[in-house]
Short mmCIF file of C-alpha atoms in Angstrom, two decimals:
data_model
loop_
_atom_site.label_atom_id
_atom_site.label_comp_id
_atom_site.label_asym_id
_atom_site.label_seq_id
_atom_site.Cartn_x
_atom_site.Cartn_y
_atom_site.Cartn_z
CA MET A 66 -61.22 -19.28 5.58
CA LYS A 67 -63.24 -16.15 6.43
CA ASN A 68 -65.29 -17.91 9.12
CA LYS A 69 -62.33 -19.60 10.80
CA SER A 70 -60.73 -18.50 14.05
CA PHE A 71 -58.24 -15.65 14.22
CA GLU A 72 -55.45 -18.06 15.10
CA THR A 73 -56.15 -20.28 12.09
CA MET A 74 -56.47 -17.39 9.65
CA ALA A 75 -53.28 -15.73 10.89
CA THR A 76 -51.33 -18.98 10.57
CA HIS A 77 -52.58 -20.07 7.15
CA PHE A 78 -53.39 -16.89 5.23
CA GLY A 79 -49.99 -16.95 3.51
CA GLU A 80 -50.90 -20.18 1.76
CA MET A 81 -53.81 -18.35 0.12
CA PHE A 82 -51.40 -16.02 -1.67
CA GLY A 83 -48.38 -18.29 -2.16
CA GLU A 84 -47.40 -20.01 -5.40
CA LYS A 85 -46.71 -23.63 -6.32
CA GLY A 86 -47.58 -24.90 -2.86
CA ALA A 87 -45.39 -22.37 -1.03
CA MET A 88 -46.43 -21.96 2.59
CA ASN A 89 -45.06 -18.43 2.67
CA VAL A 90 -45.64 -15.59 0.24
CA PRO A 91 -42.59 -15.12 -2.03
CA ILE A 92 -40.52 -11.95 -1.81
CA TYR A 93 -40.91 -10.05 -5.07
CA GLN A 94 -37.84 -7.85 -4.71
CA ASN A 95 -38.57 -5.90 -7.88
CA SER A 96 -39.05 -2.24 -8.67
CA THR A 97 -40.41 -2.86 -12.18
CA PHE A 98 -42.61 -5.50 -13.81
CA LYS A 99 -42.60 -6.14 -17.57
CA GLN A 100 -45.85 -5.52 -19.43
CA LYS A 101 -47.17 -7.73 -22.23
CA LYS A 102 -48.64 -5.08 -24.51
CA PRO A 103 -48.14 -1.31 -24.88
CA GLY A 104 -50.87 0.62 -23.10
CA ALA A 105 -52.48 -2.51 -21.63
CA TRP A 106 -51.48 -2.50 -17.99
CA GLU A 107 -51.03 -5.72 -16.07
CA GLU A 108 -51.96 -5.99 -12.38
CA PHE A 109 -48.37 -5.22 -11.36
CA THR A 110 -46.37 -2.51 -13.09
CA TYR A 111 -44.16 -0.71 -10.56
CA THR A 112 -43.68 -1.41 -6.86
CA ARG A 113 -44.56 2.14 -5.82
CA THR A 114 -48.06 1.34 -7.13
CA ASN A 115 -48.32 -2.33 -6.31
CA ASN A 116 -46.21 -5.39 -5.57
CA PRO A 117 -47.35 -9.01 -5.14
CA THR A 118 -45.78 -9.35 -1.68
CA GLU A 119 -47.33 -6.09 -0.52
CA GLU A 120 -50.67 -7.05 -2.06
CA ALA A 121 -50.71 -10.22 0.04
CA LEU A 122 -50.04 -8.19 3.19
CA ARG A 123 -52.79 -5.71 2.25
CA LYS A 124 -55.33 -8.51 2.06
CA SER A 125 -54.00 -10.23 5.17
CA ILE A 126 -54.24 -7.20 7.48
CA GLY A 127 -57.63 -6.37 6.00
CA MET A 128 -58.80 -9.91 6.75
CA LEU A 129 -57.54 -9.77 10.35
CA GLU A 130 -59.55 -6.57 10.90
CA ASN A 131 -62.63 -8.31 9.45
CA ALA A 132 -62.44 -6.28 6.25
CA THR A 133 -61.21 -7.32 2.83
CA TYR A 134 -58.38 -4.89 2.18
CA SER A 135 -55.93 -2.40 3.63
CA VAL A 136 -53.41 0.07 2.26
CA ILE A 137 -49.82 -0.41 3.46
CA PHE A 138 -47.41 2.49 4.00
CA SER A 139 -43.71 2.75 4.79
CA SER A 140 -44.35 3.58 8.48
CA GLY A 141 -47.14 4.09 10.97
CA LEU A 142 -46.75 7.86 10.70
CA ALA A 143 -46.84 7.63 6.90
CA ALA A 144 -50.14 5.75 7.27
CA ILE A 145 -51.54 8.46 9.56
CA ASN A 146 -50.28 11.16 7.20
CA GLY A 147 -51.90 9.33 4.29
CA MET A 148 -55.18 9.20 6.19
CA LEU A 149 -54.97 12.98 6.82
CA GLU A 150 -54.78 13.54 3.06
CA LEU A 151 -58.44 12.50 2.92
CA PHE A 152 -59.26 15.92 4.41
CA GLY A 153 -58.79 19.32 2.83
CA PRO A 154 -58.09 22.85 4.06
CA GLY A 155 -60.58 24.20 6.58
CA ALA A 156 -61.27 20.80 8.15
CA HIS A 157 -61.43 20.34 11.90
CA ILE A 158 -60.21 17.10 13.49
CA LEU A 159 -60.86 15.99 17.06
CA SER A 160 -58.02 13.89 18.47
CA THR A 161 -57.48 11.93 21.63
CA ALA A 162 -55.22 14.10 23.81
CA ASP A 163 -53.37 11.09 25.15
CA ILE A 164 -51.69 10.01 21.91
CA TYR A 165 -48.39 8.76 20.58
CA GLY A 166 -45.77 11.53 20.57
CA GLY A 167 -45.11 11.14 16.84
CA SER A 168 -48.79 11.62 16.03
CA ASN A 169 -48.88 14.70 18.24
CA ARG A 170 -45.82 16.13 16.44
CA LEU A 171 -47.32 15.42 13.02
CA PHE A 172 -50.64 17.08 13.88
CA LYS A 173 -49.05 20.13 15.51
CA ARG A 174 -46.38 20.80 12.90
CA LEU A 175 -48.20 19.95 9.67
CA GLY A 176 -51.80 20.71 10.62
CA PRO A 177 -51.39 24.51 10.38
CA LYS A 178 -49.53 24.22 7.07
CA ARG A 179 -52.51 22.35 5.63
CA ASP A 180 -55.02 24.69 7.24
CA ILE A 181 -56.39 21.77 9.25
CA GLU A 182 -57.38 22.55 12.83
CA PHE A 183 -56.83 19.97 15.57
CA SER A 184 -58.45 19.88 19.01
CA TYR A 185 -57.09 17.53 21.68
CA ILE A 186 -59.63 16.14 24.11
CA ASP A 187 -60.42 13.22 26.39
CA THR A 188 -62.31 11.03 23.92
CA SER A 189 -63.20 8.60 26.70
CA ASP A 190 -65.73 11.23 27.89
CA LEU A 191 -68.62 11.36 25.39
CA ASP A 192 -69.92 14.70 26.67
CA THR A 193 -66.48 16.24 26.16
CA VAL A 194 -66.52 15.00 22.57
CA LYS A 195 -70.01 16.41 21.95
CA ASN A 196 -68.99 19.82 23.30
CA ALA A 197 -65.85 19.91 21.16
CA LEU A 198 -67.58 19.23 17.83
CA LYS A 199 -67.68 22.06 15.31
CA PRO A 200 -69.64 22.53 12.07
CA ASN A 201 -66.46 21.78 10.12
CA THR A 202 -65.43 18.68 12.12
CA LYS A 203 -64.60 15.97 9.58
CA LEU A 204 -62.83 13.33 11.64
CA ILE A 205 -62.62 11.99 15.19
CA TYR A 206 -59.24 10.35 15.68
CA VAL A 207 -58.96 7.97 18.62
CA GLU A 208 -56.28 5.88 20.28
CA THR A 209 -57.86 3.21 22.44
CA PRO A 210 -56.22 2.04 24.57
CA SER A 211 -54.52 5.41 24.54
CA ASN A 212 -50.79 5.93 24.68
CA PRO A 213 -49.38 6.14 27.33
CA LEU A 214 -52.23 6.44 29.88
CA LEU A 215 -54.26 3.50 28.53
CA LYS A 216 -57.64 5.22 28.63
CA ILE A 217 -60.46 3.38 26.85
CA THR A 218 -62.80 5.16 24.46
CA ASP A 219 -66.26 3.72 23.78
CA ILE A 220 -65.99 3.07 20.03
CA ARG A 221 -69.66 2.10 19.62
CA ALA A 222 -70.93 5.25 21.34
CA LEU A 223 -68.50 7.48 19.46
CA SER A 224 -69.42 5.84 16.16
CA ALA A 225 -73.11 6.50 16.74
CA LEU A 226 -72.37 10.16 17.50
CA ALA A 227 -70.09 10.52 14.47
CA LYS A 228 -72.60 8.96 12.09
CA GLN A 229 -75.32 11.33 13.30
CA ARG A 230 -73.11 14.25 12.27
CA GLY A 231 -71.67 12.76 9.05
CA ILE A 232 -68.19 12.58 10.61
CA LEU A 233 -65.64 9.82 10.04
CA LEU A 234 -64.22 7.88 12.98
CA ALA A 235 -60.64 6.57 12.86
CA VAL A 236 -59.10 4.31 15.51
CA ASP A 237 -55.41 3.67 16.01
CA ASN A 238 -55.48 -0.02 16.93
CA SER A 239 -51.72 -0.48 17.31
CA LEU A 240 -51.82 -1.19 21.07
CA ALA A 241 -54.73 -3.63 21.04
CA THR A 242 -54.14 -5.28 17.64
CA PRO A 243 -57.01 -7.00 15.79
CA TYR A 244 -56.52 -9.99 18.08
CA PHE A 245 -57.93 -8.08 21.05
CA GLN A 246 -60.07 -5.43 19.30
CA ARG A 247 -61.76 -4.93 15.93
CA PRO A 248 -62.84 -1.29 15.63
CA LEU A 249 -64.62 -1.70 12.28
CA ASP A 250 -66.99 -4.21 13.90
CA LEU A 251 -67.68 -1.58 16.57
CA GLY A 252 -68.58 1.10 14.03
CA ALA A 253 -65.29 2.81 13.12
CA ASP A 254 -64.72 3.87 9.51
CA LEU A 255 -60.92 3.69 9.49
CA VAL A 256 -58.38 1.65 11.43
CA VAL A 257 -54.73 2.70 11.59
CA HIS A 258 -51.80 0.46 12.52
CA SER A 259 -48.13 0.89 13.10
CA ILE A 260 -47.21 -2.56 11.88
CA SER A 261 -43.74 -1.91 13.29
CA LYS A 262 -45.25 -2.81 16.67
CA TYR A 263 -47.21 -5.93 17.62
CA ILE A 264 -48.30 -6.86 14.09
CA SER A 265 -44.74 -7.69 13.02
CA GLY A 266 -43.61 -8.06 16.62
CA HIS A 267 -39.83 -8.46 16.37
CA THR A 268 -38.47 -4.89 16.04
CA ASN A 269 -37.22 -5.65 12.54
CA VAL A 270 -39.82 -3.85 10.41
CA ILE A 271 -41.00 -0.28 9.85
CA GLY A 272 -44.47 -0.06 8.35
CA GLY A 273 -48.02 1.18 8.70
CA ALA A 274 -51.50 0.33 7.49
CA VAL A 275 -54.91 1.93 7.05
CA VAL A 276 -57.93 -0.39 6.90
CA ALA A 277 -61.40 0.56 5.67
CA ARG A 278 -64.50 -1.13 4.28
CA ASP A 279 -65.75 1.78 2.18
CA GLU A 280 -64.58 1.27 -1.41
CA LYS A 281 -64.45 5.01 -2.16
CA ILE A 282 -62.17 5.63 0.84
CA LEU A 283 -59.95 2.69 -0.12
CA GLU A 284 -59.58 3.96 -3.69
CA GLU A 285 -58.58 7.40 -2.41
CA LEU A 286 -56.06 5.86 0.00
CA LYS A 287 -54.58 3.77 -2.82
CA PHE A 288 -54.15 6.92 -4.89
CA ILE A 289 -52.46 8.71 -1.95
CA HIS A 290 -50.19 5.68 -1.48
CA LYS A 291 -49.19 5.80 -5.15
CA ALA A 292 -48.91 9.60 -5.45
CA PHE A 293 -46.87 10.20 -2.28
CA GLY A 294 -44.68 7.12 -2.66
CA ALA A 295 -44.47 6.28 1.06
CA VAL A 296 -44.53 2.56 0.29
CA PRO A 297 -43.00 -0.42 2.12
CA GLY A 298 -40.28 -2.64 0.73
CA PRO A 299 -41.24 -6.20 -0.29
CA PHE A 300 -38.90 -7.73 2.31
CA ASP A 301 -40.56 -5.72 5.11
CA CYS A 302 -43.94 -6.99 3.90
CA TYR A 303 -42.61 -10.55 3.97
CA LEU A 304 -41.24 -10.18 7.51
CA THR A 305 -44.54 -8.70 8.67
CA MET A 306 -46.46 -11.67 7.32
CA LEU A 307 -44.14 -14.02 9.18
CA GLY A 308 -44.85 -12.04 12.36
CA ILE A 309 -48.60 -12.25 11.83
CA LYS A 310 -48.44 -16.05 11.99
CA THR A 311 -47.55 -15.86 15.71
CA LEU A 312 -49.56 -12.72 16.58
CA ALA A 313 -52.24 -14.54 18.60
CA LEU A 314 -49.67 -16.60 20.49
CA ARG A 315 -47.58 -13.53 21.29
CA MET A 316 -50.51 -11.37 22.39
CA LYS A 317 -51.66 -14.01 24.87
CA GLN A 318 -48.22 -14.05 26.47
CA HIS A 319 -47.88 -10.27 26.39
CA GLU A 320 -51.18 -9.98 28.23
CA ALA A 321 -50.41 -12.69 30.78
CA ASN A 322 -47.09 -11.08 31.68
CA ALA A 323 -48.55 -7.57 31.70
CA THR A 324 -51.36 -8.61 34.04
CA ARG A 325 -48.95 -10.09 36.57
CA ILE A 326 -46.58 -7.12 36.41
CA ALA A 327 -49.43 -4.60 36.72
CA LYS A 328 -50.65 -6.33 39.88
CA HIS A 329 -47.12 -6.47 41.27
CA LEU A 330 -46.58 -2.76 40.66
CA GLN A 331 -49.97 -1.90 42.12
CA ALA A 332 -48.83 -3.32 45.45
CA HIS A 333 -45.39 -1.66 45.33
CA LYS A 334 -44.60 1.03 47.91
CA ARG A 335 -42.55 3.04 45.39
CA VAL A 336 -45.40 3.28 42.87
CA LYS A 337 -48.08 5.98 43.03
CA TYR A 338 -50.48 4.66 40.43
CA VAL A 339 -50.71 1.91 37.81
CA TYR A 340 -52.46 2.34 34.47
CA TYR A 341 -53.65 -0.96 33.02
CA PRO A 342 -57.19 -1.65 31.77
CA GLY A 343 -56.98 -5.25 32.98
CA LEU A 344 -56.99 -4.10 36.62
CA ALA A 345 -60.42 -4.19 38.23
CA ASP A 346 -60.06 -0.64 39.59
CA HIS A 347 -59.13 0.89 36.23
CA PRO A 348 -61.85 3.51 35.54
CA HIS A 349 -62.62 1.97 32.13
CA HIS A 350 -62.21 -1.70 33.07
CA ALA A 351 -65.85 -2.61 32.37
CA LEU A 352 -65.76 -0.89 28.97
CA ALA A 353 -62.50 -2.62 28.08
CA ARG A 354 -64.06 -5.98 28.89
CA ALA A 355 -67.06 -5.13 26.71
CA GLN A 356 -65.26 -4.03 23.55
CA MET A 357 -61.99 -5.93 23.79
CA THR A 358 -61.20 -9.63 24.16
CA GLY A 359 -57.99 -8.91 26.09
CA PHE A 360 -56.20 -6.00 27.75
CA GLY A 361 -52.90 -5.90 25.90
CA GLY A 362 -49.25 -5.84 26.89
CA ILE A 363 -48.63 -2.20 27.86
CA VAL A 364 -48.42 -1.15 31.53
CA SER A 365 -47.84 2.45 32.60
CA PHE A 366 -47.18 3.64 36.13
CA GLU A 367 -46.03 6.65 38.12
CA LEU A 368 -43.02 6.33 40.38
CA ASP A 369 -43.20 8.02 43.78
CA GLY A 370 -40.07 10.08 43.28
CA THR A 371 -38.31 12.62 41.08
CA THR A 372 -37.39 12.68 37.41
CA GLU A 373 -33.82 11.83 38.43
CA ILE A 374 -35.03 8.71 40.25
CA ALA A 375 -37.14 7.72 37.26
CA VAL A 376 -34.11 8.04 34.96
CA LYS A 377 -31.97 6.03 37.38
CA PHE A 378 -34.64 3.33 37.47
CA LEU A 379 -34.60 3.11 33.68
CA GLU A 380 -30.82 2.98 33.52
CA ASN A 381 -30.67 0.01 35.89
CA LEU A 382 -33.11 -2.26 34.09
CA GLU A 383 -31.46 -5.24 32.41
CA PHE A 384 -34.17 -6.92 30.33
CA PHE A 385 -36.24 -3.84 29.45
CA GLY A 386 -34.69 -2.13 26.45
CA LEU A 387 -34.71 1.66 26.71
CA ALA A 388 -36.71 2.63 23.64
CA VAL A 389 -39.59 4.81 22.49
CA SER A 390 -41.24 1.94 20.64
CA PHE A 391 -43.46 -0.90 21.91
CA GLY A 392 -44.89 -4.22 20.80
CA SER A 393 -41.73 -6.31 20.62
CA VAL A 394 -41.24 -9.84 21.87
CA SER A 395 -38.54 -8.23 24.03
CA SER A 396 -39.63 -5.92 26.85
CA LEU A 397 -39.16 -2.19 26.31
CA VAL A 398 -39.42 0.82 28.61
CA ASN A 399 -39.96 4.53 28.04
CA CYS A 400 -40.23 7.67 30.19
CA PRO A 401 -42.45 9.99 28.09
CA ALA A 402 -41.25 13.17 29.84
CA VAL A 403 -37.68 12.70 28.59
CA MET A 404 -38.26 10.41 25.61
CA SER A 405 -41.39 9.94 23.46
CA HIS A 406 -43.09 13.20 24.51
CA LYS A 407 -40.06 15.35 25.29
CA GLU A 408 -40.92 17.84 22.51
CA MET A 409 -44.21 18.66 24.22
CA VAL A 410 -44.23 21.81 26.35
CA ARG A 411 -44.08 20.71 30.01
CA GLU A 412 -47.26 22.56 31.01
CA GLU A 413 -49.20 20.90 28.20
CA ARG A 414 -47.64 17.53 28.96
CA LEU A 415 -48.67 17.74 32.62
CA GLN A 416 -52.14 18.90 31.63
CA ARG A 417 -52.53 15.76 29.54
CA GLY A 418 -51.44 13.62 32.50
CA PHE A 419 -47.89 12.79 31.39
CA THR A 420 -46.08 13.42 34.66
CA ASP A 421 -42.31 13.65 35.10
CA THR A 422 -42.15 10.16 36.63
CA LEU A 423 -44.59 8.39 34.31
CA ILE A 424 -43.10 5.13 33.01
CA ARG A 425 -44.51 3.12 30.12
CA MET A 426 -43.51 -0.53 29.89
CA SER A 427 -44.08 -2.69 26.85
CA ILE A 428 -44.10 -6.13 28.42
CA GLY A 429 -42.43 -8.80 26.30
CA ILE A 430 -42.78 -12.56 26.25
CA GLU A 431 -39.86 -13.32 28.60
CA LYS A 432 -40.42 -15.31 31.79
CA ASP A 433 -42.52 -13.10 34.09
CA ASP A 434 -40.44 -13.97 37.16
CA ASP A 435 -37.30 -12.64 35.45
CA LEU A 436 -39.02 -9.38 34.52
CA ILE A 437 -40.31 -8.81 38.04
CA GLU A 438 -36.88 -9.54 39.50
CA ASP A 439 -35.40 -7.04 37.06
CA ILE A 440 -37.92 -4.37 38.11
CA GLU A 441 -37.20 -4.98 41.78
CA SER A 442 -33.45 -4.74 41.28
CA ALA A 443 -33.78 -1.44 39.38
CA MET A 444 -36.12 -0.09 42.08
CA ARG A 445 -33.57 -0.82 44.81
CA LYS A 446 -30.78 0.90 42.89
CA ALA A 447 -32.95 3.91 42.00
CA PHE A 448 -34.28 4.49 45.50
CA GLY A 449 -31.14 3.43 47.36
CA GLY A 450 -32.04 0.11 48.91
#
């Protein structure tokens, strides 16, 4: 099945791990597995270490990223935290400045406690990355597309630079998913996912994953997974695998709807600027076309108004759920200044480009006409006609 299309693999992988002809992987809702002989450990002993349902998901996400294996955690942040455990005190990590608010909080709060230094830069500018490197830099951590400004980082170029210096490159691929982008094929060493987002796709799962090809890194991640105990439940793993079956289908619709909405907003008199890599005038459009097979379902834009108007716009949307998450079949909307990035000091937030009226929309799979009508109605109510 390795050489088959993404769509075929995603639909049929469960049959590879099922039993007795089952077309879905069974749910092994067990904490403990009986052993046959004292001191001779079977493959499965205790779910904190391993579970058959989780093992199937590990292999499935690994396969979708064109690897063989992944390590699954209880959340996306647990996965990122697990990845950070690969690095010891005194390490320096370069991070995309335009990152998920939870990642920013984790790095800022726990980095100093671990004596790990973080620098936040525009990783889409290779010269900026080169100038920020230090002798103790151990990792370059990238979100591409970034969240929420949707900047694109050249993974191939960054990988070449990192390998010259003996530095690992990690890419958060939650926004693009392996359907639109495969960072390992572009030279990355680690891929991180919040499987709560597009991978599962139905806002019913919390989970995370780290994918790698290097066996030594994988073994260390498996130990971290076992030692820290931030493991997913078997039912969450099962639901995620059901979501994966429709991932390709969903991502196509997300992108189609996002493209139409981005173009609609671009022509809107109440909108200052639209951030979407699928637009021809996006500064990284050519790079996105080169390293991705699609542009994703997230559209960000700046309203031409005040924070109060932005809040009023959000409150009057009907089909866009007000939420800090993304990647659901249902459309979601977030104002980073008062939601996902509210803990960030305003001066720093503005410096990173997160303005008071920046809106991030996670475009769902609803009818595009209904979503546009909803946006127009909320615009009229927010701006007064």
